[in-house]
Amino acid sequence: MSFRPFLFPAAACLLAALAGAAQDAAPSLAELADGTRPATAALQRMIEESAGLVELPAGTFLLDGPLVLDLPRLGWRSLRGADGATRLVVAHAGPGILVQGDHQGTANPATVQDHTWDRERFPSVSGVEILGAHPEADGIVLSRTMKCVVRNVLVRKCRHGIRLVERNRNTLIADSHVYDCLDTGVLLDACDLHQVNITGSHISYNGRAGVRQYNGDVHNVQISGNDIEYNAGADGGLPAGEIVLEAPDGIISEYSITGNTLQARPQNPGANLLVLGAENDAPHGARTMAVSGNVIGDRDKNIVLSRACRVTVAANTVYGGAALNVHLDRCANIVLSGNNIGSRPFSHNAADPHVDGVLVEECDSVLLSGNILSGHRFGAPERGGAVTLVNARNCRVTGCQILHPRVRGVHILGGAGCVVSDNTITAPDEGGDFLAAVELSGDGRNHLVQNNMISGGPDPALPADPAQGTVKDNTLLPAP
């Protein structure tokens, strides 16, 4: 008698029983919620088996690999923690959560493929804390997503908090805390990126930068209503600051930076806002930007624009630049208007490291108008003042209140076609170092200094070689 017909059914039953026993032996999420054993496999199973909404339970879950929302394969997914009661500990290199799409187009509806709408659009991550436990751990990584939303998350101790790579469109990052990361809070990492809103978030105490773009082709970014502070600066002289836009081989374009607090400490290197356009595309490597309504203060420099054009900096309160408040380098078509730019504190003691001031170097068509500039100490007997223009062309300083500068009000060195007009310039109360209200020096030409009201100061208050330009119709008053 042969037993072969009965062999395979019996084996199948045995294997099924063993599989069931193994599954029964697998720890439950509740058993993994103490963070002592890896929970990646169990959580990934939830993502795979979900109908779309993945609700992570409360607890601490240890990750030894990324949680992957593979949208092309799985379809729509939303990952939601227990409103802050879910902690993911990233104990591996790479992302804690990877949102992976396959968007090939732009934000133009005509370029969006059907699979993006049918399986990938509008993924979201919310309600979780992500805690780094590896020096190369990243919090959340978005790759080729369309209309992704990250909100109500806390990311800390990761290398990068939220990182965008490859290509993304219409991304919202809102109402979140990105705190105490090793390098950068929100990193736009060499990606093709349009339409990103970063709003209503705390992005602070990160090692190099709060928000950083590195290379890529980036347009249409709104950074609004955030508290971005104490991003202390990396070792080794790397570009650092609260917002760092750096593209040696890329494009920085169409940024709106409004209503934020950007603040650090005077000893921190870099700048609160640091924009570095491409060397080989000056001044067009960084372009078309608006910076308005921000409180910006206390760093080595407050605002640095290098190789940038078509930038408007308006209605900001700027203070406490240990070296400079504003530094423009090889820029064109820059408006600096309606800002309150001063020292902190207003009165310095002899040991105070703050210098403060506005330095414009190798720039064309810069307009400084309607600003209050108070208590600036930038400059030395050889050069420099509250506003210093070096080899500038077709620039204008007009309608400003330049109050109590230590060395000079405005110093123009070289350049051509610059105008200083209709300003009020007052000498410091103790004028031992004060040399001039406006001075023209170097080999400049065709400058014009007129209709300024000058209070106090040395005689002459407006030293200039006639070959450099015209000085006329200024009002000189004694110190009050």
Short mmCIF file of C-alpha atoms in Angstrom, two decimals:
data_model
loop_
_atom_site.label_atom_id
_atom_site.label_comp_id
_atom_site.label_asym_id
_atom_site.label_seq_id
_atom_site.Cartn_x
_atom_site.Cartn_y
_atom_site.Cartn_z
CA MET A 1 0.00 0.00 0.00
CA SER A 2 1.38 3.42 -0.94
CA PHE A 3 1.25 6.43 1.43
CA ARG A 4 2.32 8.95 -1.24
CA PRO A 5 -1.22 10.37 -1.85
CA PHE A 6 -1.39 11.28 1.81
CA LEU A 7 2.15 12.71 2.16
CA PHE A 8 1.75 16.20 0.74
CA PRO A 9 -1.56 17.05 2.47
CA ALA A 10 -0.08 15.94 5.75
CA ALA A 11 3.08 17.99 5.21
CA ALA A 12 1.03 21.00 4.25
CA CYS A 13 -1.01 20.73 7.43
CA LEU A 14 2.15 20.41 9.48
CA LEU A 15 3.76 23.46 7.87
CA ALA A 16 0.61 25.50 8.35
CA ALA A 17 0.50 24.52 11.99
CA LEU A 18 4.15 25.46 12.45
CA ALA A 19 3.62 28.79 10.70
CA GLY A 20 0.64 29.53 12.89
CA ALA A 21 2.63 28.66 15.97
CA ALA A 22 5.49 30.90 14.83
CA GLN A 23 3.08 33.72 14.19
CA ASP A 24 1.52 33.20 17.59
CA ALA A 25 5.02 33.33 19.08
CA ALA A 26 5.86 36.67 17.39
CA PRO A 27 5.66 39.52 19.89
CA SER A 28 2.67 41.80 19.67
CA LEU A 29 2.99 45.55 19.22
CA ALA A 30 2.01 45.96 22.85
CA GLU A 31 4.93 43.74 23.83
CA LEU A 32 7.28 45.79 21.61
CA ALA A 33 6.09 49.15 22.90
CA ASP A 34 8.77 49.34 25.59
CA GLY A 35 11.50 50.01 23.01
CA THR A 36 13.78 47.19 24.06
CA ARG A 37 13.38 44.95 20.97
CA PRO A 38 13.31 45.90 17.27
CA ALA A 39 9.78 46.61 16.08
CA THR A 40 10.50 47.39 12.44
CA ALA A 41 9.10 44.14 11.05
CA ALA A 42 5.87 44.38 13.01
CA LEU A 43 5.30 48.03 12.12
CA GLN A 44 6.15 47.42 8.47
CA ARG A 45 3.61 44.62 8.45
CA MET A 46 0.99 47.13 9.60
CA ILE A 47 1.94 49.41 6.71
CA GLU A 48 1.80 46.56 4.19
CA GLU A 49 -1.55 45.22 5.38
CA SER A 50 -3.24 48.56 5.89
CA ALA A 51 -6.09 49.76 3.69
CA GLY A 52 -4.43 53.18 3.69
CA LEU A 53 -4.52 54.70 7.17
CA VAL A 54 -1.73 53.33 9.37
CA GLU A 55 -2.39 54.18 13.02
CA LEU A 56 0.63 53.54 15.20
CA PRO A 57 -0.18 52.82 18.83
CA ALA A 58 1.22 54.65 21.81
CA GLY A 59 4.58 53.49 23.06
CA THR A 60 8.29 53.51 22.25
CA PHE A 61 9.28 51.42 19.24
CA LEU A 62 12.87 50.57 18.34
CA LEU A 63 13.68 50.63 14.63
CA ASP A 64 16.56 48.64 13.14
CA GLY A 65 15.53 49.59 9.60
CA PRO A 66 13.33 52.17 7.92
CA LEU A 67 9.56 52.13 7.85
CA VAL A 68 8.86 52.40 4.12
CA LEU A 69 5.71 53.82 2.60
CA ASP A 70 6.29 52.34 -0.86
CA LEU A 71 3.49 54.21 -2.58
CA PRO A 72 3.83 52.81 -6.14
CA ARG A 73 3.52 49.28 -4.75
CA LEU A 74 1.16 49.75 -1.80
CA GLY A 75 -0.99 52.67 -2.87
CA TRP A 76 -2.12 55.62 -0.77
CA ARG A 77 -0.77 55.68 2.77
CA SER A 78 -1.10 57.96 5.76
CA LEU A 79 1.07 57.21 8.80
CA ARG A 80 -0.37 58.60 12.02
CA GLY A 81 0.94 58.25 15.55
CA ALA A 82 -1.04 58.52 18.75
CA ASP A 83 -0.98 62.34 18.82
CA GLY A 84 2.52 62.55 20.26
CA ALA A 85 2.35 59.41 22.38
CA THR A 86 4.22 57.35 19.75
CA ARG A 87 8.01 57.39 19.76
CA LEU A 88 10.16 55.81 17.05
CA VAL A 89 13.81 55.31 18.01
CA VAL A 90 16.02 55.16 14.90
CA ALA A 91 18.96 52.93 15.79
CA HIS A 92 20.25 52.51 12.22
CA ALA A 93 21.80 54.63 9.48
CA GLY A 94 19.26 56.14 7.12
CA PRO A 95 15.65 57.25 7.49
CA GLY A 96 13.30 56.31 10.26
CA ILE A 97 10.40 56.84 7.85
CA LEU A 98 10.88 56.78 4.07
CA VAL A 99 8.01 58.05 1.94
CA GLN A 100 8.84 56.73 -1.54
CA GLY A 101 6.85 57.81 -4.56
CA ASP A 102 7.51 57.77 -8.28
CA HIS A 103 6.43 61.25 -9.36
CA GLN A 104 8.07 61.98 -12.71
CA GLY A 105 6.45 65.30 -13.59
CA THR A 106 6.27 68.83 -12.28
CA ALA A 107 3.42 70.60 -10.45
CA ASN A 108 1.70 71.20 -13.77
CA PRO A 109 -1.35 68.88 -13.91
CA ALA A 110 -0.56 67.98 -17.51
CA THR A 111 2.71 66.35 -16.40
CA VAL A 112 1.31 64.24 -13.56
CA GLN A 113 0.97 60.60 -14.58
CA ASP A 114 -2.10 58.54 -13.72
CA HIS A 115 -0.26 56.27 -11.30
CA THR A 116 0.61 59.29 -9.17
CA TRP A 117 -3.05 60.24 -8.71
CA ASP A 118 -4.25 56.63 -8.44
CA ARG A 119 -1.69 55.31 -5.94
CA GLU A 120 0.70 57.95 -4.61
CA ARG A 121 -0.76 61.42 -4.11
CA PHE A 122 -1.09 63.12 -0.74
CA PRO A 123 0.82 60.84 1.64
CA SER A 124 1.07 62.17 5.18
CA VAL A 125 3.06 61.61 8.36
CA SER A 126 1.78 62.99 11.66
CA GLY A 127 1.58 62.57 15.39
CA VAL A 128 4.91 60.84 16.03
CA GLU A 129 8.17 61.59 17.76
CA ILE A 130 11.28 60.36 15.94
CA LEU A 131 14.38 60.08 18.10
CA GLY A 132 17.78 59.42 16.54
CA ALA A 133 20.03 56.83 18.17
CA HIS A 134 22.64 56.55 15.40
CA PRO A 135 24.98 59.28 14.06
CA GLU A 136 23.65 58.77 10.50
CA ALA A 137 19.98 58.43 11.38
CA ASP A 138 17.58 60.70 9.49
CA GLY A 139 14.07 61.34 10.72
CA ILE A 140 11.77 61.48 7.67
CA VAL A 141 12.93 61.25 4.05
CA LEU A 142 10.65 62.21 1.15
CA SER A 143 11.55 60.95 -2.32
CA ARG A 144 9.55 61.60 -5.50
CA THR A 145 6.39 62.55 -3.65
CA MET A 146 3.44 64.63 -4.81
CA LYS A 147 1.49 66.71 -2.27
CA CYS A 148 3.08 65.13 0.79
CA VAL A 149 2.17 66.56 4.21
CA VAL A 150 4.33 66.30 7.32
CA ARG A 151 2.63 67.83 10.35
CA ASN A 152 2.55 67.59 14.13
CA VAL A 153 5.80 65.68 14.41
CA LEU A 154 8.77 66.00 16.75
CA VAL A 155 12.15 65.00 15.34
CA ARG A 156 15.28 65.22 17.43
CA LYS A 157 18.78 63.79 17.79
CA CYS A 158 18.81 62.71 14.13
CA ARG A 159 21.45 63.72 11.59
CA HIS A 160 18.82 65.47 9.47
CA GLY A 161 15.31 65.93 10.76
CA ILE A 162 13.27 66.05 7.54
CA ARG A 163 15.13 65.46 4.28
CA LEU A 164 13.82 65.90 0.73
CA VAL A 165 15.72 64.08 -2.03
CA GLU A 166 15.51 63.46 -5.79
CA ARG A 167 12.23 65.17 -6.82
CA ASN A 168 9.25 66.44 -4.83
CA ARG A 169 6.32 68.72 -5.57
CA ASN A 170 3.81 70.59 -3.40
CA THR A 171 5.20 69.60 0.00
CA LEU A 172 3.78 70.94 3.28
CA ILE A 173 5.80 70.84 6.51
CA ALA A 174 3.73 72.40 9.29
CA ASP A 175 3.16 72.67 13.03
CA SER A 176 6.19 70.56 13.90
CA HIS A 177 9.26 70.57 16.11
CA VAL A 178 12.61 69.77 14.51
CA TYR A 179 15.01 70.08 17.37
CA ASP A 180 18.57 69.26 18.39
CA CYS A 181 19.54 67.39 15.23
CA LEU A 182 23.21 66.72 14.58
CA ASP A 183 23.37 68.59 11.27
CA THR A 184 20.24 70.14 9.75
CA GLY A 185 16.60 70.44 10.71
CA VAL A 186 14.97 70.52 7.26
CA LEU A 187 17.30 69.67 4.35
CA LEU A 188 16.49 70.17 0.68
CA ASP A 189 19.20 67.83 -0.51
CA ALA A 190 20.28 68.26 -4.14
CA CYS A 191 16.74 67.70 -5.36
CA ASP A 192 14.41 68.97 -8.05
CA LEU A 193 11.89 70.81 -5.95
CA HIS A 194 9.05 73.27 -6.44
CA GLN A 195 6.24 74.49 -4.19
CA VAL A 196 7.32 73.78 -0.61
CA ASN A 197 5.72 75.42 2.43
CA ILE A 198 7.49 75.31 5.79
CA THR A 199 5.26 77.02 8.32
CA GLY A 200 4.33 77.30 11.97
CA SER A 201 7.20 75.18 13.27
CA HIS A 202 10.02 75.30 15.77
CA ILE A 203 13.30 74.45 14.03
CA SER A 204 15.99 75.05 16.59
CA TYR A 205 19.23 73.91 18.22
CA ASN A 206 20.36 71.94 15.19
CA GLY A 207 24.08 71.51 14.66
CA ARG A 208 24.60 73.31 11.34
CA ALA A 209 21.37 74.79 10.03
CA GLY A 210 17.68 75.05 10.71
CA VAL A 211 16.55 75.01 7.07
CA ARG A 212 19.16 74.28 4.40
CA GLN A 213 19.18 73.90 0.66
CA TYR A 214 22.22 72.22 -0.84
CA ASN A 215 22.40 72.30 -4.65
CA GLY A 216 19.45 71.07 -6.68
CA ASP A 217 16.97 73.00 -8.78
CA VAL A 218 14.75 74.62 -6.14
CA HIS A 219 11.92 77.10 -6.72
CA ASN A 220 8.83 78.40 -4.92
CA VAL A 221 9.68 77.87 -1.26
CA GLN A 222 7.71 79.64 1.47
CA ILE A 223 9.30 79.73 4.94
CA SER A 224 6.76 81.55 7.08
CA GLY A 225 5.79 81.96 10.69
CA ASN A 226 8.51 79.77 12.18
CA ASP A 227 10.78 80.06 15.18
CA ILE A 228 14.22 79.14 13.79
CA GLU A 229 16.82 79.68 16.49
CA TYR A 230 20.16 78.63 17.92
CA ASN A 231 21.30 76.47 15.02
CA ALA A 232 24.75 76.87 16.38
CA GLY A 233 27.08 76.21 13.48
CA ALA A 234 29.18 73.26 12.40
CA ASP A 235 32.86 72.77 13.09
CA GLY A 236 35.37 73.25 10.32
CA GLY A 237 34.04 76.46 8.82
CA LEU A 238 31.09 74.87 6.99
CA PRO A 239 28.27 77.23 5.94
CA ALA A 240 25.96 77.52 8.92
CA GLY A 241 22.95 79.49 10.05
CA GLU A 242 19.25 79.49 10.74
CA ILE A 243 18.45 79.44 7.00
CA VAL A 244 21.30 78.38 4.69
CA LEU A 245 20.76 78.33 0.93
CA GLU A 246 23.88 77.00 -0.76
CA ALA A 247 24.07 75.90 -4.38
CA PRO A 248 27.60 75.79 -5.83
CA ASP A 249 26.22 73.69 -8.71
CA GLY A 250 22.51 74.39 -8.50
CA ILE A 251 19.77 77.02 -8.51
CA ILE A 252 18.22 78.95 -5.62
CA SER A 253 15.05 80.68 -6.77
CA GLU A 254 11.72 82.10 -5.66
CA TYR A 255 11.98 82.01 -1.88
CA SER A 256 9.58 83.91 0.36
CA ILE A 257 10.94 84.18 3.92
CA THR A 258 8.38 86.01 6.04
CA GLY A 259 7.33 86.43 9.63
CA ASN A 260 10.00 84.24 11.23
CA THR A 261 12.25 84.68 14.22
CA LEU A 262 15.85 83.93 13.18
CA GLN A 263 18.13 84.18 16.17
CA ALA A 264 21.30 82.65 17.59
CA ARG A 265 24.26 83.89 19.64
CA PRO A 266 26.91 86.44 18.63
CA GLN A 267 29.69 83.85 18.84
CA ASN A 268 27.97 81.49 16.40
CA PRO A 269 29.66 81.45 12.95
CA GLY A 270 27.80 81.96 9.70
CA ALA A 271 24.65 84.06 9.41
CA ASN A 272 21.02 83.98 10.44
CA LEU A 273 20.20 84.06 6.72
CA LEU A 274 23.03 82.84 4.48
CA VAL A 275 22.52 82.71 0.71
CA LEU A 276 25.41 81.49 -1.47
CA GLY A 277 24.70 81.40 -5.19
CA ALA A 278 26.85 79.54 -7.69
CA GLU A 279 30.30 81.01 -8.35
CA ASN A 280 30.00 80.36 -12.07
CA ASP A 281 26.63 82.10 -12.37
CA ALA A 282 27.07 85.29 -10.34
CA PRO A 283 24.86 87.11 -9.63
CA HIS A 284 22.12 84.83 -10.98
CA GLY A 285 22.78 81.64 -9.00
CA ALA A 286 20.40 82.83 -6.28
CA ARG A 287 17.50 84.94 -7.45
CA THR A 288 13.98 86.23 -7.00
CA MET A 289 13.56 86.28 -3.24
CA ALA A 290 11.58 88.24 -0.65
CA VAL A 291 12.66 88.54 2.98
CA SER A 292 10.14 90.51 5.02
CA GLY A 293 8.67 90.92 8.46
CA ASN A 294 11.28 88.82 10.24
CA VAL A 295 13.09 89.38 13.53
CA ILE A 296 16.73 88.56 12.75
CA GLY A 297 19.49 88.79 15.30
CA ASP A 298 22.52 87.79 17.29
CA ARG A 299 24.99 85.94 15.11
CA ASP A 300 28.38 86.65 13.54
CA LYS A 301 26.42 88.12 10.63
CA ASN A 302 22.69 88.55 10.31
CA ILE A 303 22.05 88.53 6.55
CA VAL A 304 24.57 87.45 3.91
CA LEU A 305 23.71 87.44 0.22
CA SER A 306 26.48 86.31 -2.10
CA ARG A 307 26.06 86.12 -5.87
CA ALA A 308 22.33 86.88 -5.70
CA CYS A 309 19.97 89.09 -7.69
CA ARG A 310 16.40 90.39 -7.56
CA VAL A 311 16.13 90.10 -3.78
CA THR A 312 13.95 92.36 -1.63
CA VAL A 313 14.75 92.66 2.08
CA ALA A 314 12.04 94.79 3.66
CA ALA A 315 10.40 95.58 7.01
CA ASN A 316 12.67 93.38 9.11
CA THR A 317 14.07 94.06 12.56
CA VAL A 318 17.78 93.22 12.41
CA TYR A 319 20.18 93.44 15.33
CA GLY A 320 23.31 92.12 16.94
CA GLY A 321 25.63 91.16 14.09
CA ALA A 322 28.96 90.61 15.82
CA ALA A 323 30.78 91.28 12.53
CA LEU A 324 28.04 92.72 10.27
CA ASN A 325 24.29 93.08 10.07
CA VAL A 326 24.06 92.83 6.28
CA HIS A 327 26.76 91.71 3.84
CA LEU A 328 26.07 91.87 0.10
CA ASP A 329 28.75 90.34 -2.11
CA ARG A 330 28.68 90.33 -5.93
CA CYS A 331 24.94 90.95 -6.03
CA ALA A 332 22.67 92.91 -8.35
CA ASN A 333 19.19 94.41 -8.14
CA ILE A 334 18.88 94.23 -4.35
CA VAL A 335 16.36 96.28 -2.35
CA LEU A 336 17.05 96.87 1.35
CA SER A 337 14.15 99.01 2.49
CA GLY A 338 12.17 99.88 5.58
CA ASN A 339 14.29 97.83 7.95
CA ASN A 340 15.23 98.65 11.53
CA ILE A 341 18.90 97.70 11.74
CA GLY A 342 20.76 98.26 14.96
CA SER A 343 23.11 97.03 17.61
CA ARG A 344 22.26 95.03 20.65
CA PRO A 345 22.78 96.59 23.07
CA PHE A 346 22.51 100.09 21.61
CA SER A 347 25.30 101.39 23.85
CA HIS A 348 28.52 99.38 23.88
CA ASN A 349 31.27 99.07 26.40
CA ALA A 350 34.89 98.78 25.37
CA ALA A 351 34.89 94.98 25.48
CA ASP A 352 31.66 94.49 23.52
CA PRO A 353 32.39 92.30 20.47
CA HIS A 354 29.53 93.67 18.35
CA VAL A 355 30.53 95.70 15.31
CA ASP A 356 27.36 95.82 13.17
CA GLY A 357 26.90 97.61 9.87
CA VAL A 358 26.00 97.15 6.21
CA LEU A 359 28.75 96.16 3.75
CA VAL A 360 28.11 96.17 -0.01
CA GLU A 361 30.98 94.75 -2.08
CA GLU A 362 31.27 94.45 -5.86
CA CYS A 363 27.53 94.97 -6.32
CA ASP A 364 25.41 96.65 -8.98
CA SER A 365 22.06 98.42 -8.57
CA VAL A 366 21.48 98.13 -4.83
CA LEU A 367 18.85 100.38 -3.23
CA LEU A 368 19.08 101.12 0.50
CA SER A 369 16.09 103.27 1.36
CA GLY A 370 14.03 104.20 4.37
CA ASN A 371 16.08 102.20 6.87
CA ILE A 372 16.95 103.11 10.43
CA LEU A 373 20.58 102.22 11.14
CA SER A 374 21.61 102.88 14.71
CA GLY A 375 24.76 102.55 16.76
CA HIS A 376 26.92 100.81 14.17
CA ARG A 377 30.59 100.33 14.92
CA PHE A 378 31.81 98.82 11.65
CA GLY A 379 34.88 100.52 10.21
CA ALA A 380 38.38 101.71 11.02
CA PRO A 381 40.33 104.87 10.20
CA GLU A 382 41.30 103.34 6.85
CA ARG A 383 37.84 102.34 5.69
CA GLY A 384 34.29 101.54 6.66
CA GLY A 385 31.20 102.99 8.26
CA ALA A 386 27.61 102.19 9.13
CA VAL A 387 27.09 101.73 5.37
CA THR A 388 30.15 100.80 3.31
CA LEU A 389 30.11 100.50 -0.48
CA VAL A 390 33.21 98.94 -2.05
CA ASN A 391 33.53 99.02 -5.84
CA ALA A 392 29.76 99.39 -6.10
CA ARG A 393 28.01 100.59 -9.23
CA ASN A 394 24.72 102.44 -9.56
CA CYS A 395 23.79 102.00 -5.91
CA ARG A 396 21.73 104.41 -3.84
CA VAL A 397 21.51 105.19 -0.11
CA THR A 398 18.50 107.40 0.39
CA GLY A 399 15.99 108.42 3.03
CA CYS A 400 17.75 106.59 5.86
CA GLN A 401 18.25 107.53 9.50
CA ILE A 402 21.92 106.79 10.22
CA LEU A 403 22.27 107.39 13.93
CA HIS A 404 25.44 107.54 16.00
CA PRO A 405 27.84 105.53 13.81
CA ARG A 406 31.22 105.15 15.44
CA VAL A 407 33.52 105.89 12.47
CA ARG A 408 31.51 107.08 9.45
CA GLY A 409 27.94 107.26 8.32
CA VAL A 410 28.53 106.21 4.69
CA HIS A 411 31.85 105.33 3.09
CA ILE A 412 32.09 104.84 -0.67
CA LEU A 413 35.36 103.32 -1.86
CA GLY A 414 35.85 103.21 -5.61
CA GLY A 415 32.93 102.26 -7.79
CA ALA A 416 30.83 104.48 -10.01
CA GLY A 417 27.47 106.20 -10.18
CA CYS A 418 26.40 105.85 -6.54
CA VAL A 419 24.04 108.33 -4.86
CA VAL A 420 23.80 109.26 -1.16
CA SER A 421 20.84 111.57 -0.68
CA ASP A 422 18.14 112.74 1.70
CA ASN A 423 19.52 110.95 4.74
CA THR A 424 19.79 112.10 8.35
CA ILE A 425 23.23 111.33 9.75
CA THR A 426 24.01 112.12 13.38
CA ALA A 427 27.43 111.93 14.99
CA PRO A 428 27.90 109.77 18.09
CA ASP A 429 27.58 111.46 21.46
CA GLU A 430 31.26 110.80 22.07
CA GLY A 431 32.80 111.48 18.70
CA GLY A 432 36.47 110.69 19.24
CA ASP A 433 36.52 108.05 16.48
CA PHE A 434 34.02 109.73 14.17
CA LEU A 435 35.71 110.81 10.93
CA ALA A 436 32.98 111.71 8.44
CA ALA A 437 29.26 111.67 7.78
CA VAL A 438 29.88 110.64 4.16
CA GLU A 439 33.29 109.99 2.64
CA LEU A 440 34.31 109.26 -0.95
CA SER A 441 37.71 107.64 -1.39
CA GLY A 442 39.61 105.35 -3.71
CA ASP A 443 39.31 105.71 -7.47
CA GLY A 444 35.56 106.17 -7.73
CA ARG A 445 33.79 108.41 -10.23
CA ASN A 446 30.43 110.01 -10.96
CA HIS A 447 29.12 109.73 -7.40
CA LEU A 448 26.58 112.20 -5.99
CA VAL A 449 26.13 113.26 -2.34
CA GLN A 450 23.27 115.70 -1.84
CA ASN A 451 20.41 116.89 0.37
CA ASN A 452 21.59 115.10 3.50
CA MET A 453 21.09 116.54 6.98
CA ILE A 454 24.20 116.07 9.07
CA SER A 455 24.28 116.73 12.79
CA GLY A 456 27.60 117.10 14.59
CA GLY A 457 30.87 115.59 13.55
CA PRO A 458 34.22 116.81 12.25
CA ASP A 459 35.02 119.46 9.69
CA PRO A 460 34.91 118.57 6.87
CA ALA A 461 31.94 116.28 7.43
CA LEU A 462 31.90 115.27 3.76
CA PRO A 463 35.47 114.66 2.61
CA ALA A 464 35.63 113.91 -1.11
CA ASP A 465 37.98 114.36 -4.04
CA PRO A 466 36.10 116.40 -6.68
CA ALA A 467 37.25 113.89 -9.30
CA GLN A 468 35.12 111.24 -7.63
CA GLY A 469 31.81 113.03 -7.80
CA THR A 470 29.62 115.90 -6.72
CA VAL A 471 28.84 116.99 -3.15
CA LYS A 472 26.12 119.64 -2.90
CA ASP A 473 23.13 121.04 -1.02
CA ASN A 474 23.77 119.22 2.24
CA THR A 475 22.75 120.77 5.57
CA LEU A 476 25.34 120.76 8.35
CA LEU A 477 24.07 121.33 11.88
CA PRO A 478 25.89 121.48 15.19
CA ALA A 479 25.45 118.61 17.58
CA PRO A 480 22.34 119.07 19.75
#
